Amino acid sequence: HLRTATAALPEPMAADDLALLIGALSALQAIVANMGAFLAPSLPALLAGVLSPALRAPPPDNAELRAEALAKADAVLAAAATSVPARQLLPALFAFYQRADAAATAVLIVEFAGRAAAALPRNHLTQFHKPLFKFLLGALDVARNPRVPAAAADALEQAALGALQRVVVKLSDALFAPLFRSLVEWATAAAPPPPPAVAWARAADAAATDAAETDADAADAAATDADARAQHAAETRLRVLYGVVNALYAQLRALLAPHYALVLDTTVAQLQRFGVALASLDAQEEADRREKPAPGALWAAVLESVRLSALHDGAGDVWSEDALRRVFRPLADQLANTKAPSYDAYVARVRASLAPAASALLAASGNDAMWKMLNQAVLLRTRSDYACVRHGALLVLQACYERLGEEYLILLPETIPHLAELLEDDDPRVERATHETIKLIESYLGESLQSYLR
């Protein structure tokens, strides 16, 4: 009855039908809570009914009763997560995922996998963390397939990331370390995404393949776009890696710091990939700028990982002097990547991502020599031909002074000549940002800079 009722949900249902559904769900909740260990044969039907996307569809009618039905369905899931033994529930859930015929169903299954993991006692999670981890990486592989519709891929990725966090935060360091290493290896592997193993994703992939085979133009485009698809898949894996790292930092804080060393090489490589190095010849720098990818979600996630790792690296496990020397130049080179929809968009991304990362690294270093290295690299960008780059360099300087305060005044003598030049900048936005920077410095200095800027 439950599956029949949920199948009819997209159509307007009478109040009596919804009341029947709610009663069925209430009875099912009691059965699952009290007899969970004996439900193995019924789990496929139970999951199909309770994880129906129709229960979560926007209610065209009887909104209150539909909301009550959804709450009852969630209560059944909560009971299943705690009462059905994991040795029965997880295999049934994984098998149901493979048969899922809609992206919405797959997302619900992955979300429930996270709830089930969160409900597992730690001693049971020791037994099941590896199959859970493999299952979630498989879901993330589906999400990175460029032939899967973007909305479905995003929803699946977010569900898998949330579930992955629920798994790893309950693991001991001894169990977490090898899983994290596997995640880094998965994210940095050069292999293309495997063919989708899920029914709905196979259908999407086959549809795209059929279109390319029957349309000559589509076939040519598919062949030409092979490299782009491979790059998309690689970027998606890296974005997932940094999404997990940043989410774990929010929960584990300093406990994650020693593990970031496994990501450091990838972080430097990505900063080099996006950054435009300062060249002795303008034409060489312009050519480099044209070839660089536009900063997007991956770029922002990499910089956020730098900020969080610096913020929580109290013991110096990650940001040693050698590590700082490796990252400071590529970090400053981000300023010269001018690929952005507009001037304001460029300034916004520097303010939101690059400036906080740079200032956090300086605070973590606590070393005047390291401060000087980054400061000089940023000051060189104040002489860029691009107004937005000059503006971005000022925003980084502002963030450094806001973070370090009076301590950063030790670098004021080498900064003043650049500020003096920028006061006469042709772009009013840069000139305004220069005045803001000077005012900020004066608040820490306790006196006016005007006599030094003449």
C-alpha positions as CSV (number, residue, x, y, z in Angstrom):
1,H,0.0,0.0,0.0
2,L,2.8,2.4,0.8
3,R,4.4,2.1,-2.6
4,T,1.0,2.4,-4.3
5,A,0.3,5.6,-2.4
6,T,3.6,7.2,-3.0
7,A,3.4,6.4,-6.7
8,A,0.2,8.5,-6.8
9,L,1.6,11.5,-5.0
10,P,2.5,13.7,-8.0
11,E,-1.2,13.8,-8.8
12,P,-3.6,15.8,-6.5
13,M,-4.6,13.4,-3.7
14,A,-7.7,13.6,-1.6
15,A,-7.3,14.2,2.1
16,D,-8.5,10.7,2.8
17,D,-5.8,9.2,0.6
18,L,-3.1,11.3,2.3
19,A,-4.5,10.3,5.7
20,L,-4.2,6.7,4.7
21,L,-0.6,7.3,3.7
22,I,0.2,8.9,7.0
23,G,-1.4,6.0,8.9
24,A,0.7,3.6,6.8
25,L,3.9,5.5,7.5
26,S,3.1,5.7,11.3
27,A,2.5,1.9,11.4
28,L,5.7,1.4,9.4
29,Q,7.7,3.6,11.8
30,A,6.5,1.4,14.8
31,I,7.4,-1.8,12.9
32,V,10.8,-0.6,12.0
33,A,11.6,0.7,15.4
34,N,10.6,-2.5,17.2
35,M,11.4,-5.2,14.6
36,G,14.3,-3.7,12.6
37,A,16.4,-6.8,12.8
38,F,13.8,-8.9,11.1
39,L,13.1,-6.7,8.1
40,A,15.9,-7.7,5.7
41,P,13.5,-9.3,3.0
42,S,11.3,-6.2,3.1
43,L,14.1,-3.5,2.9
44,P,13.9,-3.0,-0.9
45,A,10.2,-2.3,-0.8
46,L,10.6,-0.1,2.3
47,L,13.3,2.0,0.8
48,A,11.5,2.4,-2.5
49,G,8.4,3.7,-0.7
50,V,10.0,6.0,2.0
51,L,12.7,7.3,-0.3
52,S,10.3,8.3,-3.0
53,P,11.0,11.8,-4.5
54,A,7.3,12.3,-4.8
55,L,7.0,12.7,-1.0
56,R,9.3,15.7,-1.3
57,A,7.7,17.2,-4.4
58,P,6.2,20.7,-4.0
59,P,2.6,20.1,-2.7
60,P,0.0,21.2,-5.3
61,D,-2.8,20.4,-2.8
62,N,-3.3,19.5,0.9
63,A,0.0,21.1,1.9
64,E,-0.4,20.4,5.6
65,L,-1.1,16.7,5.2
66,R,1.7,16.3,2.7
67,A,4.1,18.0,5.2
68,E,2.9,15.6,7.8
69,A,3.5,12.6,5.5
70,L,7.0,13.8,4.8
71,A,7.7,14.1,8.5
72,K,6.4,10.6,9.0
73,A,8.6,9.3,6.2
74,D,11.7,11.0,7.8
75,A,10.7,9.4,11.1
76,V,10.7,6.0,9.4
77,L,14.2,6.7,8.0
78,A,15.4,7.7,11.4
79,A,14.1,4.5,12.9
80,A,15.7,2.4,10.1
81,A,19.0,4.1,10.7
82,T,19.1,3.2,14.3
83,S,17.1,-0.1,14.4
84,V,18.0,-2.0,11.3
85,P,21.4,-3.7,11.6
86,A,24.0,-2.0,9.4
87,R,25.0,-5.4,7.9
88,Q,21.4,-5.6,6.5
89,L,20.7,-1.9,5.8
90,L,23.8,-0.8,4.0
91,P,23.9,-3.6,1.3
92,A,20.2,-3.0,0.7
93,L,20.8,0.7,0.4
94,F,23.7,0.3,-2.0
95,A,21.8,-2.1,-4.2
96,F,18.8,0.2,-4.3
97,Y,21.1,3.1,-5.4
98,Q,22.3,1.0,-8.4
99,R,18.7,0.6,-9.5
100,A,17.6,4.2,-9.0
101,D,15.9,5.4,-12.1
102,A,15.9,9.1,-11.2
103,A,18.5,11.6,-10.0
104,A,16.2,12.8,-7.2
105,T,16.0,9.2,-5.8
106,A,19.8,8.8,-6.0
107,V,20.3,12.0,-4.0
108,L,17.8,10.9,-1.3
109,I,19.6,7.5,-1.1
110,V,23.0,9.2,-0.6
111,E,21.6,11.6,2.0
112,F,20.2,8.6,3.9
113,A,23.5,6.8,3.7
114,G,25.0,9.8,5.6
115,R,22.2,9.6,8.2
116,A,22.8,5.9,8.6
117,A,26.5,6.5,9.1
118,A,25.9,9.1,11.7
119,A,23.7,6.7,13.6
120,L,26.2,3.9,13.7
121,P,28.1,3.4,17.0
122,R,31.8,4.0,16.5
123,N,32.7,0.4,17.0
124,H,30.3,-0.6,14.1
125,L,31.6,2.2,11.9
126,T,35.0,0.6,12.1
127,Q,33.6,-2.4,10.3
128,F,31.6,-0.4,7.6
129,H,33.6,2.8,7.0
130,K,35.4,1.4,4.0
131,P,32.3,0.2,2.0
132,L,30.6,3.5,2.9
133,F,33.6,5.5,1.7
134,K,33.7,3.5,-1.6
135,F,30.0,4.0,-2.1
136,L,30.3,7.8,-1.6
137,L,33.3,8.1,-3.9
138,G,31.3,6.2,-6.5
139,A,28.5,8.8,-6.2
140,L,31.0,11.6,-6.6
141,D,32.3,10.0,-9.7
142,V,28.8,10.0,-11.2
143,A,28.5,13.7,-10.2
144,R,31.7,14.6,-12.1
145,N,30.6,12.9,-15.4
146,P,30.0,15.9,-17.7
147,R,27.1,14.1,-19.4
148,V,25.1,14.1,-16.2
149,P,22.8,17.1,-16.1
150,A,24.4,19.9,-14.1
151,A,21.5,20.3,-11.6
152,A,21.5,16.6,-10.8
153,A,25.3,16.4,-10.6
154,D,25.3,19.4,-8.1
155,A,22.6,17.9,-5.9
156,L,24.3,14.5,-5.9
157,E,27.7,16.1,-5.1
158,Q,26.4,18.1,-2.2
159,A,24.6,15.0,-0.8
160,A,27.7,12.9,-1.1
161,L,29.9,15.6,0.5
162,G,27.6,15.9,3.5
163,A,27.4,12.1,3.9
164,L,31.2,11.8,3.7
165,Q,31.7,14.4,6.4
166,R,29.3,12.4,8.7
167,V,31.5,9.3,8.1
168,V,34.9,10.8,8.6
169,V,34.2,13.0,11.7
170,K,33.4,9.8,13.7
171,L,36.7,8.0,12.8
172,S,39.8,7.8,14.9
173,D,42.9,9.3,13.5
174,A,44.2,5.8,12.7
175,L,41.2,5.0,10.6
176,F,40.9,8.5,9.1
177,A,44.5,8.8,7.9
178,P,44.4,6.0,5.2
179,L,40.9,7.2,4.0
180,F,42.1,10.7,3.6
181,R,45.2,9.5,1.7
182,S,42.8,7.5,-0.5
183,L,40.7,10.6,-1.1
184,V,43.8,12.6,-2.1
185,E,44.9,9.9,-4.5
186,W,41.4,9.6,-6.0
187,A,41.2,13.4,-6.5
188,T,44.6,13.7,-8.1
189,A,44.4,10.6,-10.4
190,A,44.6,11.3,-14.1
191,A,42.1,8.6,-14.9
192,P,38.9,9.6,-16.7
193,P,35.5,9.1,-15.0
194,P,34.3,5.5,-15.2
195,P,31.1,4.7,-17.0
196,P,28.1,5.5,-14.8
197,A,26.9,2.4,-12.9
198,V,23.6,3.9,-11.8
199,A,20.5,3.4,-13.9
200,W,19.5,7.0,-14.3
201,A,23.1,8.2,-15.0
202,R,23.6,5.4,-17.6
203,A,20.5,6.7,-19.3
204,A,21.8,10.2,-19.4
205,D,25.2,9.0,-20.7
206,A,23.6,6.8,-23.4
207,A,21.4,9.7,-24.6
208,A,24.4,11.9,-25.0
209,T,26.2,9.2,-26.9
210,D,23.3,8.5,-29.2
211,A,23.0,12.2,-30.0
212,A,26.6,12.3,-31.0
213,E,26.3,9.2,-33.1
214,T,23.3,10.4,-35.1
215,D,24.4,14.0,-35.5
216,A,27.6,14.6,-37.5
217,D,28.1,18.0,-36.0
218,A,27.5,16.6,-32.5
219,A,30.0,13.9,-33.2
220,D,32.6,16.4,-34.3
221,A,31.9,18.5,-31.2
222,A,32.2,15.5,-28.9
223,A,35.5,14.5,-30.4
224,T,36.8,18.0,-30.2
225,D,35.5,18.4,-26.6
226,A,37.2,15.3,-25.3
227,D,40.0,17.2,-23.6
228,A,37.5,19.6,-22.1
229,R,35.5,16.8,-20.6
230,A,38.6,15.3,-19.1
231,Q,39.5,18.6,-17.6
232,H,36.0,19.0,-16.3
233,A,36.3,15.6,-14.6
234,A,39.7,16.4,-13.1
235,E,38.5,19.8,-11.8
236,T,35.4,18.2,-10.3
237,R,37.5,15.7,-8.3
238,L,39.7,18.4,-7.0
239,R,36.8,20.6,-6.1
240,V,35.4,17.7,-4.1
241,L,38.7,17.2,-2.4
242,Y,38.9,20.8,-1.3
243,G,35.3,20.9,-0.4
244,V,35.8,17.9,2.0
245,V,39.0,19.5,3.4
246,N,37.3,22.8,4.1
247,A,34.3,21.2,5.6
248,L,36.5,19.0,7.9
249,Y,38.5,22.0,9.0
250,A,35.2,23.6,10.1
251,Q,34.6,20.6,12.4
252,L,38.0,19.1,13.2
253,R,40.1,22.4,13.2
254,A,43.6,21.7,14.4
255,L,43.1,18.0,14.3
256,L,43.1,18.1,10.5
257,A,46.3,20.2,10.3
258,P,48.9,17.4,10.0
259,H,46.9,15.8,7.2
260,Y,46.9,18.9,5.0
261,A,50.5,18.2,4.2
262,L,49.2,15.5,1.8
263,V,47.4,18.2,-0.1
264,L,50.1,20.8,-0.1
265,D,51.7,19.7,-3.4
266,T,48.3,19.8,-5.1
267,T,47.6,23.3,-3.6
268,V,50.9,24.7,-5.0
269,A,50.2,23.1,-8.4
270,Q,46.7,24.6,-8.6
271,L,48.0,28.0,-7.6
272,Q,50.6,27.8,-10.3
273,R,48.0,26.7,-12.8
274,F,45.8,29.7,-12.1
275,G,48.6,32.2,-11.4
276,V,50.2,34.5,-14.0
277,A,53.9,34.8,-13.2
278,L,55.6,38.1,-13.4
279,A,57.7,38.1,-16.6
280,S,60.5,40.4,-17.8
281,L,58.7,40.8,-21.1
282,D,55.2,42.2,-21.2
283,A,54.4,40.1,-24.3
284,Q,55.4,36.9,-22.4
285,E,53.2,37.8,-19.4
286,E,50.2,38.6,-21.7
287,A,50.6,35.2,-23.4
288,D,50.6,33.5,-20.0
289,R,47.6,35.4,-19.0
290,R,45.6,34.4,-22.0
291,E,46.4,30.7,-21.5
292,K,45.4,30.6,-17.8
293,P,42.0,29.3,-16.8
294,A,39.5,31.6,-15.3
295,P,39.3,31.4,-11.5
296,G,36.0,29.8,-10.3
297,A,34.7,27.4,-7.6
298,L,37.9,25.3,-7.5
299,W,40.1,28.3,-7.2
300,A,38.1,29.7,-4.4
301,A,38.1,26.3,-2.6
302,V,41.9,26.0,-2.9
303,L,42.4,29.5,-1.4
304,E,39.9,28.8,1.4
305,S,41.9,25.6,2.2
306,V,45.0,27.8,2.5
307,R,43.2,30.2,4.8
308,L,41.8,27.4,7.1
309,S,45.0,25.5,7.2
310,A,46.9,28.6,8.2
311,L,44.3,29.5,10.8
312,H,44.5,26.1,12.5
313,D,48.2,25.4,12.1
314,G,49.2,26.5,15.6
315,A,51.9,23.8,15.9
316,G,53.4,24.6,12.5
317,D,52.7,21.1,11.1
318,V,51.9,22.5,7.7
319,W,53.3,26.0,7.1
320,S,57.0,25.6,7.7
321,E,59.4,28.1,6.2
322,D,60.0,25.9,3.2
323,A,56.3,25.5,2.6
324,L,55.7,29.2,2.8
325,R,58.5,29.8,0.3
326,R,56.9,27.5,-2.1
327,V,53.5,29.1,-1.9
328,F,54.1,32.8,-1.5
329,R,55.1,33.6,-5.1
330,P,52.2,31.5,-6.7
331,L,49.8,33.2,-4.3
332,A,50.9,36.7,-5.4
333,D,50.6,35.5,-9.0
334,Q,46.9,35.1,-8.6
335,L,46.6,38.9,-8.7
336,A,47.6,39.0,-12.4
337,N,44.9,36.5,-13.5
338,T,42.4,39.1,-14.8
339,K,39.9,36.7,-16.3
340,A,36.7,37.9,-14.7
341,P,33.2,39.0,-16.0
342,S,33.9,42.6,-14.8
343,Y,36.2,44.8,-12.8
344,D,33.9,44.5,-9.8
345,A,33.8,40.7,-10.1
346,Y,37.6,40.6,-10.0
347,V,37.8,42.9,-7.0
348,A,35.1,40.9,-5.2
349,R,36.9,37.6,-5.6
350,V,40.2,39.1,-4.4
351,R,38.5,40.5,-1.4
352,A,36.6,37.3,-0.6
353,S,39.3,34.7,-1.3
354,L,42.8,35.8,-2.1
355,A,43.2,38.6,0.5
356,P,42.0,36.5,3.5
357,A,44.3,33.6,2.4
358,A,47.3,35.8,2.1
359,S,46.8,37.5,5.5
360,A,46.2,34.2,7.3
361,L,49.4,32.8,5.9
362,L,51.4,35.8,7.1
363,A,49.8,35.5,10.6
364,A,50.7,31.8,10.7
365,S,54.3,32.4,9.7
366,G,55.2,34.9,12.4
367,N,58.4,35.6,10.5
368,D,59.5,39.0,9.3
369,A,61.5,37.5,6.5
370,M,58.4,35.6,5.2
371,W,56.3,38.7,5.5
372,K,58.8,40.7,3.4
373,M,58.8,38.0,0.7
374,L,55.0,38.1,0.2
375,N,54.9,41.9,0.6
376,Q,57.4,42.5,-2.1
377,A,55.6,40.2,-4.5
378,V,52.3,42.0,-3.9
379,L,53.9,45.4,-4.2
380,L,55.3,44.5,-7.6
381,R,51.7,44.0,-8.8
382,T,50.9,47.7,-7.9
383,R,52.7,48.6,-11.1
384,S,50.6,46.4,-13.3
385,D,49.1,47.8,-16.5
386,Y,45.7,46.5,-15.3
387,A,43.9,48.8,-12.9
388,C,42.0,45.9,-11.3
389,V,45.3,44.2,-10.5
390,R,46.6,47.4,-8.8
391,H,43.4,47.6,-6.9
392,G,43.6,43.9,-5.9
393,A,47.2,44.4,-4.6
394,L,45.9,47.1,-2.4
395,L,43.2,44.9,-1.0
396,V,45.8,42.2,-0.1
397,L,47.8,44.9,1.7
398,Q,44.8,46.1,3.6
399,A,44.0,42.5,4.7
400,C,47.6,42.1,5.9
401,Y,47.5,45.2,8.0
402,E,44.0,44.4,9.4
403,R,45.3,40.9,10.4
404,L,48.7,41.9,11.8
405,G,48.2,45.4,12.9
406,E,51.1,47.4,14.2
407,E,53.5,44.4,13.7
408,Y,53.2,44.8,9.9
409,L,54.4,48.4,10.1
410,I,57.9,47.0,9.9
411,L,57.4,46.8,6.2
412,L,56.0,50.3,5.8
413,P,59.3,51.9,4.4
414,E,59.3,49.7,1.3
415,T,55.5,50.2,0.9
416,I,55.4,54.0,0.9
417,P,57.0,54.5,-2.6
418,H,54.3,52.3,-4.1
419,L,51.5,54.1,-2.3
420,A,52.9,57.5,-3.5
421,E,52.7,56.3,-7.1
422,L,49.2,55.0,-6.7
423,L,48.0,58.3,-5.3
424,E,48.4,59.7,-8.8
425,D,46.7,56.6,-10.5
426,D,44.7,57.3,-13.6
427,D,41.8,55.1,-12.4
428,P,39.7,56.7,-9.7
429,R,38.8,53.4,-8.2
430,V,42.5,52.6,-7.6
431,E,43.1,56.1,-6.2
432,R,40.2,55.7,-3.8
433,A,41.5,52.3,-2.7
434,T,44.9,53.9,-2.1
435,H,43.4,56.5,0.2
436,E,41.6,53.8,2.1
437,T,44.9,51.8,2.5
438,I,46.7,54.9,3.7
439,K,44.0,55.7,6.2
440,L,44.1,52.1,7.5
441,I,47.9,52.3,8.0
442,E,47.7,55.6,9.7
443,S,45.2,54.1,12.2
444,Y,48.0,51.7,13.4
445,L,50.8,54.2,13.0
446,G,49.2,56.9,15.1
447,E,50.3,59.7,12.8
448,S,49.8,61.0,9.3
449,L,51.7,59.6,6.3
450,Q,51.4,62.7,4.2
451,S,55.0,64.0,4.9
452,Y,56.4,60.6,3.7
453,L,54.2,60.5,0.5
454,R,55.3,63.8,-1.0
